[in-house]
């Protein structure tokens, strides 16, 4: 625990000690996602569905060439089909990604990004399936992002991302039985961002 606290303190000190050399940009980010819901196949088959996300974003570049952090507050809607019902997950997601960019300075560059994402459910939580089964979304969720993309002309970014749910996203109960099954809602994402 002391090692973790020391590392966090050093990183925080680095951020505070060099603000005059750092570059911060605010922007707008949006895109599309395809949900891949995993649920025990002997219970129900789920299918992928398209969704979207949009919201403000901030990008912070450290003085070390190519190293930075981005964060956003995104309204995210994901859907998946279960039997005769459509499960619609509406949430506010807050991704915080460490990133490394390499290329031709502000003209063009490729970046790799990874980091945690925190989600808060702001939509319906309970869904009836076939009038007897029940699917219930969690109030909060935690996931990890892995992605890459292209930066152009220091303002535009186009990215590709895979969002991996850690822990269950929802509970499925069959015929009001005591048996409950966990589900995870992972998503492939394509995004575009414009930074001012």
CSV table of C-alpha atoms in Angstrom, one decimal:
chain,number,residue,atom,x,y,z
A,1,UNK,CA,0.0,0.0,0.0
A,2,UNK,CA,2.9,2.4,0.8
A,3,UNK,CA,4.4,1.7,-2.6
A,4,UNK,CA,1.1,2.6,-4.4
A,5,UNK,CA,0.7,5.8,-2.3
A,6,UNK,CA,4.4,6.8,-3.1
A,7,UNK,CA,3.8,6.2,-6.9
A,8,UNK,CA,0.6,8.2,-6.9
A,9,UNK,CA,2.3,11.0,-4.9
A,10,UNK,CA,5.2,11.2,-7.4
A,11,UNK,CA,2.8,11.3,-10.4
A,12,UNK,CA,0.8,14.0,-8.7
A,13,UNK,CA,3.9,16.0,-7.9
A,14,UNK,CA,5.0,15.7,-11.5
A,15,UNK,CA,1.7,17.1,-12.7
A,16,UNK,CA,1.9,20.0,-10.2
A,17,UNK,CA,5.5,20.8,-10.8
A,18,UNK,CA,5.3,21.3,-14.6
A,19,UNK,CA,2.0,23.0,-15.4
A,20,UNK,CA,3.6,25.9,-17.4
A,21,UNK,CA,5.1,23.5,-19.9
A,22,UNK,CA,2.0,21.2,-20.2
A,23,UNK,CA,-0.6,21.6,-22.9
A,24,UNK,CA,-4.3,21.3,-22.0
A,25,UNK,CA,-7.1,21.2,-24.7
A,26,UNK,CA,-10.8,20.9,-24.3
A,27,UNK,CA,-13.1,19.4,-26.9
A,28,UNK,CA,-16.1,17.3,-27.8
A,29,UNK,CA,-16.1,13.6,-28.4
A,30,UNK,CA,-18.7,11.3,-29.9
A,31,UNK,CA,-19.0,8.0,-31.7
A,32,UNK,CA,-20.7,4.7,-32.1
A,33,UNK,CA,-20.4,1.4,-30.2
A,34,UNK,CA,-21.5,-2.2,-30.8
A,35,UNK,CA,-22.4,-4.0,-27.6
A,36,UNK,CA,-21.2,-7.6,-27.1
A,37,UNK,CA,-23.2,-8.9,-24.2
A,38,UNK,CA,-21.9,-12.1,-22.7
A,39,UNK,CA,-24.5,-14.3,-21.0
A,40,UNK,CA,-24.6,-18.1,-20.5
A,41,UNK,CA,-25.6,-19.4,-23.9
A,42,UNK,CA,-27.6,-22.3,-22.3
A,43,UNK,CA,-30.0,-19.6,-20.9
A,44,UNK,CA,-30.4,-17.2,-23.8
A,45,UNK,CA,-28.6,-16.0,-26.9
A,46,UNK,CA,-27.8,-12.3,-27.0
A,47,UNK,CA,-27.1,-10.4,-30.1
A,48,UNK,CA,-24.9,-7.3,-30.8
A,49,UNK,CA,-26.6,-4.0,-31.1
A,50,UNK,CA,-25.4,-0.5,-32.1
A,51,UNK,CA,-25.4,2.5,-29.8
A,52,UNK,CA,-23.8,5.9,-29.4
A,53,UNK,CA,-21.9,8.2,-27.0
A,54,UNK,CA,-21.2,11.9,-26.8
A,55,UNK,CA,-19.8,14.4,-24.4
A,56,UNK,CA,-17.1,16.9,-23.4
A,57,UNK,CA,-13.5,15.8,-23.3
A,58,UNK,CA,-10.1,17.1,-22.1
A,59,UNK,CA,-6.6,16.2,-23.2
A,60,UNK,CA,-3.6,16.9,-21.1
A,61,UNK,CA,-0.1,16.5,-22.7
A,62,UNK,CA,2.9,16.2,-20.4
A,63,UNK,CA,6.3,17.8,-21.2
A,64,UNK,CA,7.7,14.4,-21.9
A,65,UNK,CA,7.3,14.0,-25.7
A,66,UNK,CA,4.2,11.9,-26.6
A,67,UNK,CA,3.0,11.2,-23.0
A,68,UNK,CA,-0.4,12.4,-21.9
A,69,UNK,CA,-3.8,11.8,-20.4
A,70,UNK,CA,-7.3,12.2,-21.7
A,71,UNK,CA,-10.6,12.2,-19.8
A,72,UNK,CA,-14.3,12.7,-20.8
A,73,UNK,CA,-17.8,12.7,-19.4
A,74,UNK,CA,-19.9,10.8,-22.0
A,75,UNK,CA,-23.6,10.1,-22.2
A,76,UNK,CA,-23.5,6.5,-23.5
A,77,UNK,CA,-26.3,4.3,-24.8
A,78,UNK,CA,-25.8,0.6,-25.4
A,79,UNK,CA,-28.3,-2.0,-26.5
A,80,UNK,CA,-28.5,-5.7,-26.7
A,81,UNK,CA,-31.3,-8.0,-27.8
A,82,UNK,CA,-32.4,-10.8,-25.4
A,83,UNK,CA,-35.2,-13.0,-26.7
A,84,UNK,CA,-38.1,-10.6,-27.3
A,85,UNK,CA,-36.7,-7.7,-25.3
A,86,UNK,CA,-34.2,-5.0,-26.0
A,87,UNK,CA,-31.9,-4.2,-23.0
A,88,UNK,CA,-31.0,-0.5,-23.2
A,89,UNK,CA,-28.2,0.6,-20.9
A,90,UNK,CA,-28.1,4.4,-20.6
A,91,UNK,CA,-25.2,5.8,-18.5
A,92,UNK,CA,-22.7,8.6,-17.9
A,93,UNK,CA,-19.3,7.1,-18.5
A,94,UNK,CA,-16.1,8.7,-17.3
A,95,UNK,CA,-13.0,7.3,-19.1
A,96,UNK,CA,-9.5,8.3,-18.0
A,97,UNK,CA,-6.8,7.1,-20.3
A,98,UNK,CA,-3.1,7.3,-20.3
A,99,UNK,CA,-1.8,7.8,-23.8
A,100,UNK,CA,1.3,7.8,-25.8
A,101,UNK,CA,1.5,9.6,-29.2
A,102,UNK,CA,4.2,9.3,-31.8
A,103,UNK,CA,4.4,10.9,-35.2
A,104,UNK,CA,5.0,14.3,-36.9
A,105,UNK,CA,4.2,16.6,-34.0
A,106,UNK,CA,1.0,18.6,-34.4
A,107,UNK,CA,0.5,17.7,-38.1
A,108,UNK,CA,-0.3,14.0,-37.7
A,109,UNK,CA,0.4,11.2,-35.2
A,110,UNK,CA,-0.7,7.8,-34.0
A,111,UNK,CA,-1.7,7.2,-30.4
A,112,UNK,CA,-2.2,4.3,-28.1
A,113,UNK,CA,-4.4,4.7,-25.0
A,114,UNK,CA,-5.5,2.6,-22.1
A,115,UNK,CA,-7.2,3.3,-18.7
A,116,UNK,CA,-10.2,2.8,-16.4
A,117,UNK,CA,-13.7,3.8,-17.1
A,118,UNK,CA,-16.4,4.5,-14.4
A,119,UNK,CA,-20.1,4.3,-15.3
A,120,UNK,CA,-23.2,5.5,-13.6
A,121,UNK,CA,-26.6,4.1,-14.8
A,122,UNK,CA,-29.1,6.9,-15.6
A,123,UNK,CA,-31.7,4.8,-17.4
A,124,UNK,CA,-34.0,2.0,-16.6
A,125,UNK,CA,-32.6,-0.8,-14.5
A,126,UNK,CA,-35.2,-3.5,-14.8
A,127,UNK,CA,-36.3,-5.3,-18.0
A,128,UNK,CA,-38.9,-8.0,-18.4
A,129,UNK,CA,-38.2,-10.8,-20.9
A,130,UNK,CA,-40.9,-13.1,-22.2
A,131,UNK,CA,-43.1,-11.8,-19.4
A,132,UNK,CA,-41.5,-14.2,-16.9
A,133,UNK,CA,-37.8,-13.5,-16.8
A,134,UNK,CA,-36.1,-10.5,-15.4
A,135,UNK,CA,-32.9,-8.6,-16.3
A,136,UNK,CA,-31.6,-6.0,-13.9
A,137,UNK,CA,-28.7,-3.6,-14.6
A,138,UNK,CA,-26.3,-2.5,-11.9
A,139,UNK,CA,-26.4,1.1,-10.7
A,140,UNK,CA,-22.6,1.5,-11.4
A,141,UNK,CA,-20.0,-0.3,-13.4
A,142,UNK,CA,-16.3,-0.4,-13.9
A,143,UNK,CA,-14.4,-1.2,-17.1
A,144,UNK,CA,-11.1,-0.9,-18.9
A,145,UNK,CA,-10.4,0.8,-22.2
A,146,UNK,CA,-7.8,-0.3,-24.8
A,147,UNK,CA,-7.5,1.8,-27.9
A,148,UNK,CA,-5.6,3.4,-30.7
A,149,UNK,CA,-6.2,6.2,-33.1
A,150,UNK,CA,-4.9,9.0,-35.3
A,151,UNK,CA,-4.4,12.7,-34.4
A,152,UNK,CA,-4.6,15.2,-37.3
A,153,UNK,CA,-3.7,18.9,-37.4
A,154,UNK,CA,-3.6,19.2,-33.6
A,155,UNK,CA,-7.4,19.4,-33.4
A,156,UNK,CA,-9.0,16.3,-34.8
A,157,UNK,CA,-8.8,12.7,-33.5
A,158,UNK,CA,-10.3,9.5,-34.8
A,159,UNK,CA,-10.0,6.4,-32.6
A,160,UNK,CA,-10.9,2.8,-32.2
A,161,UNK,CA,-11.5,1.3,-28.7
A,162,UNK,CA,-12.5,-1.9,-26.9
A,163,UNK,CA,-14.3,-1.4,-23.6
A,164,UNK,CA,-14.0,-4.4,-21.3
A,165,UNK,CA,-16.4,-4.7,-18.4
A,166,UNK,CA,-14.8,-5.8,-15.1
A,167,UNK,CA,-17.3,-7.5,-12.9
A,168,UNK,CA,-20.9,-8.0,-13.9
A,169,UNK,CA,-23.0,-5.4,-15.6
A,170,UNK,CA,-26.4,-7.0,-14.8
A,171,UNK,CA,-28.2,-10.0,-13.3
A,172,UNK,CA,-30.6,-12.3,-15.2
A,173,UNK,CA,-33.1,-14.4,-13.4
A,174,UNK,CA,-35.0,-17.2,-15.2
A,175,UNK,CA,-38.7,-17.7,-14.5
A,176,UNK,CA,-38.4,-15.9,-11.2
A,177,UNK,CA,-36.3,-18.8,-10.0
A,178,UNK,CA,-33.5,-18.6,-7.5
A,179,UNK,CA,-30.9,-19.2,-10.2
A,180,UNK,CA,-29.3,-16.0,-11.3
A,181,UNK,CA,-26.9,-15.5,-14.1
A,182,UNK,CA,-24.3,-12.7,-14.5
A,183,UNK,CA,-23.8,-10.7,-17.7
A,184,UNK,CA,-21.2,-8.4,-19.0
A,185,UNK,CA,-21.7,-5.7,-21.6
A,186,UNK,CA,-18.4,-5.1,-23.5
A,187,UNK,CA,-18.3,-2.8,-26.5
A,188,UNK,CA,-16.4,-2.0,-29.6
A,189,UNK,CA,-16.2,1.8,-30.1
A,190,UNK,CA,-15.3,4.1,-33.0
A,191,UNK,CA,-14.9,7.8,-32.0
A,192,UNK,CA,-14.1,11.2,-33.3
A,193,UNK,CA,-13.0,14.1,-31.2
A,194,UNK,CA,-12.4,17.8,-31.9
A,195,UNK,CA,-10.1,19.8,-29.6
A,196,UNK,CA,-10.1,23.6,-29.5
